[in-house]
Amino acid sequence: QASQEELKAAYRRLCMLYHPDKHRDPELKTQAERLFNLVHQAYEVLSDPQTRAIYDIYGRRGLEMEGWEVVERKRTPAEIREEFERLQREREERRLQQRTNPKGTISVGIDATDLFDRYDEEYEDVPGSSFPQIEINKMHISQSIEAPLTATDTAILSGNLSTQNGNGGGSINLALRRVTSAKGWGELEFGAGDLQGPLFGLKIFRNLTPRCFITTNCALQFSSRGIRPGLTTVLARNLDKNTMGYLQWRWGIQSAMNTSIVRDTKTSHFTVALQLGIPHSFMMVSYQHKFQDEDQTRVKGSLKAGFFGTIVEYGAERKISRHSILGATVSVGVPQGVSLKIKLNRASQTYFFPVHLTDQLLPSAVFYATVGPLVIYFAMHRLIIKPYLRAQKERELEKQRESTASDILRKKQEAEAAVRLMQESVQRIIEAEEARMGLIVVNAWYGKFVNDNSRKNEKVKVIDVTVPLQCLVKDSKLILTEASKAGLPGFYDPCVGEEKSLKVLYQFRGVLHQVMSADNEALRIPKQSHRIDADG
């Protein structure tokens, strides 16, 4: 976003610094010629609005393309950007055609009541009776894939298999969805299964206003008992920026009316719901707190009370890898008993393990359901997950270093050459700054710093950038914009793929100052806040 005047000023300054005629040493003269040509090429591109727009969008490959087949070079920057956006939309549509968006769920129900509610006298004469019996009493598997047919039509194929206590069944469904306009879409569904007959359904979504929408789903389920119709309508409205209100009416097999309010912010998620229906009526309140850490930790709790009894649930979830989230929830209810629910989300796949512990409210079951998962998680995180993620990160960094090794070596050589060429200019700048008691860079380092004791085994990777920074000082000021500092003259990346910082120790008006800034953080010195307290 630099202006033409700023570009010209930077160009003149770098030309003076790297001009070959200023260097008598043959080696320095050769290095100066190479850097001078790079500066001249960059200015030629950036000083022309058309080539600058092409470079901003396509990078170096756009400039090197012969004839520039994609877009005419005579177009204005605005037209070039518009054409690029059109091509991008076409690529997105082609990518949409190839995407299947698979989603799946595997649920395994476990009966572990023998751990806490056991009649020992009944098993005295049974071989192996000293061990509690833990059984898998139900399983459910579902999978769905999407197949875009056109830009507005999508086919969705889904199926599921379920079994419980030796009895089971399955079904398969095909849905055809069409986006009719920017305000809505419609969907036709056809299904069949071995436990139930054919299913025909119609679902319609419509935006009534910018803040309100309605969804209607009607279905006809055919069975040996006849045709069972069903209708569900949901009306939703934005109450404010973070709050949604829902009204739901369901008629058919389980008729009910439900109203709920959901508030979702950056740090919390709150839901309150009330349902009146057959056979279940209930009231539910839930709250989830979102911690602002890199693991995206969340803790949650809910209370649900109705004709079926009362259930209290509490739990937590945390990101354990780039694509995986692990969660555990303890459910305590009357008359449901105590259950532990473990859930793992891996990309678009969900693995769910509900473990039923007791039919009664036993304090021991509640204690172990709460403490057990925490102990196991922290042990696994420390002994398995953390070492695995660290090794994976190292492999990725090593692969990135290998792929960019030649490029980094070239940039390192260019940076070292630039520093040698800066020496005379830097000496003049220092003399001028000393005469006015101005800004003198005493020491400057760029790269990876390790200040945390927990990371003391990691290697510090920094380079000395004292000379390049002093060369950028003008009128006792140093200004760096919000961009990676690896691209500055005399800089290069000493630790590819890792977090970098710039640490500067400088003198201004005879007083020492110090500052450390992140790689992409803007920096302006001198500042009073950087001053080192002589008494400290």
Phi, psi and omega in degrees: 000015180291145178281168179298324179295319179293323178296316180297318181296317179293322180295314180298320182294315181290327177296318177296325182287319188254008183296127184301328184292347182275355186235125182270328180299126183304319181294314178296323180297319178296315179296321180295320179299317181296313181291324178297319178295321178297318178297317181296318178298317180297319181292323178300320180289312188282338181278343178262116183304325181290308180292330177295318179295320178297316181294320179300325185272311189254347182076198184297326182296330178292323180287329184275352182288120182292130178075347181046071187295336187288311183220142179296137182290341183282352181288158179285163177304321180297319179292323178297316179296319179297318179294320179297318178297323178295315178297324179294320178297320178297319178296321178297321179294320178294321177295325178297322180296329184270350186275136178250343176049060181290140176226141182210156177222132173237121181239128180235111179274131184240131176259108181242028182295337180293345178289327187240339185233080191236135175261096186295326184294337181282346186245012185298324184260007182265125179301136180074015184286351181288345179260134178298146180268116177247124187237149169268112186256351177200152178217149178216131178230128177223148182211144177216148176225151178248141178231098178299126179266315174221188179293341182242347184247137179222137174256136182236120178249127182220156179205161178209152176229136180224146174214142180211122180052041176090352179246140181201182180185184181202174179207162177224140184228145174233126179237141177242118184247136177231129174276111185277329179195183177291347183260348184189174177208163178228155184217131174255137184232138176230134182214162178204150179207170182275339178267331180233158182281195181299153179231133174235130182219158177223129180233133182231133175241138182211131171278115179281316176220173177302340183245006186217138176218164180225143176232130179234132181228116177242144185215152173237116180254118180266134179211179180295340180271358180117197180265128179244106180279158177212147180217130177230129178232132179235127175247124183234148181214139172286113178279325170204194186301325186244005188236133176241141174245138183233139171236125183234136176233124182237126180235136180141232185297314178233085182290140181194158170238133186224138174229139183212153176234128182237124178242121184235118178238184182294331185246354184206162175220121184234135180224135171229133185219148177224130181230135173241119183191180179242122006267356189246131168236138184200168171232138185223137175229131178221150179220139178228130178254132182253115177280143183268058177246169184290341178273359178054048181291138178223137173242146186215157176208150181209155176229127181228123182227136180194197181295336181278349183129203182230136180230131173246129179233142175212149182184190182206159174217154184207146177282124182253346174204184185300325185241008187237137176232128181248133180222155177219138180227134176259129180245122180237119185216161174238119007263019188290331182093210185241132178224153174240126182245119180250131183227134176236120175259119179238102186057240181261013179253141180238131177242122189235130182230090174280124182247113179274119187264312179213159173268353182240168178272091179256124180303325181296321179294318178297318181297309183290328177293331180275311186280322184305306180300325179295314181296315181296319182297310183294326176293315180293322181296320182282321187266334186238301189295309183297312176299322180295314180295323179295316179294321179296318179296319179296320179296318179295318179294319180295320178295320179293321179296318181295320182288336182249011186301312182295321180293318179295321179297318179296316180293326177296316179296320178296319181295317180295321177295319180298321179297317178297322180287340182276346192306311182295315180298319180296321180298319178294320179297318180297316179299318179293320181289323177296323181296329181256010184056044185266217188264119178234123178280112181283309177211146176212136180229147181225132178146213184261119177254144178241104180251342183277132181297331180290346181244024185293341179280347180283151184271134176285132181230095182226158175235154180277119180238030181299311182295312180300323180290318179298328180293336181273355181287131179219124180055045177061031178223147174227119183235122176241136184273178181281082178202160180299132183282354179295341181270359180287152178302131180086359178255158166205170184273110181277349183212083184300132175083359181248160180291136183235156178219164176241123179246125186233128170249116185224162181243131178221124184056038176078003183246137179284140176229156178213142180209147173231130181230152179291163187301315184263014182269138177291148181222134178224120178227152009275160175219146180298326183291344180275353187296136178271124181289122182297330181283337182278000000 
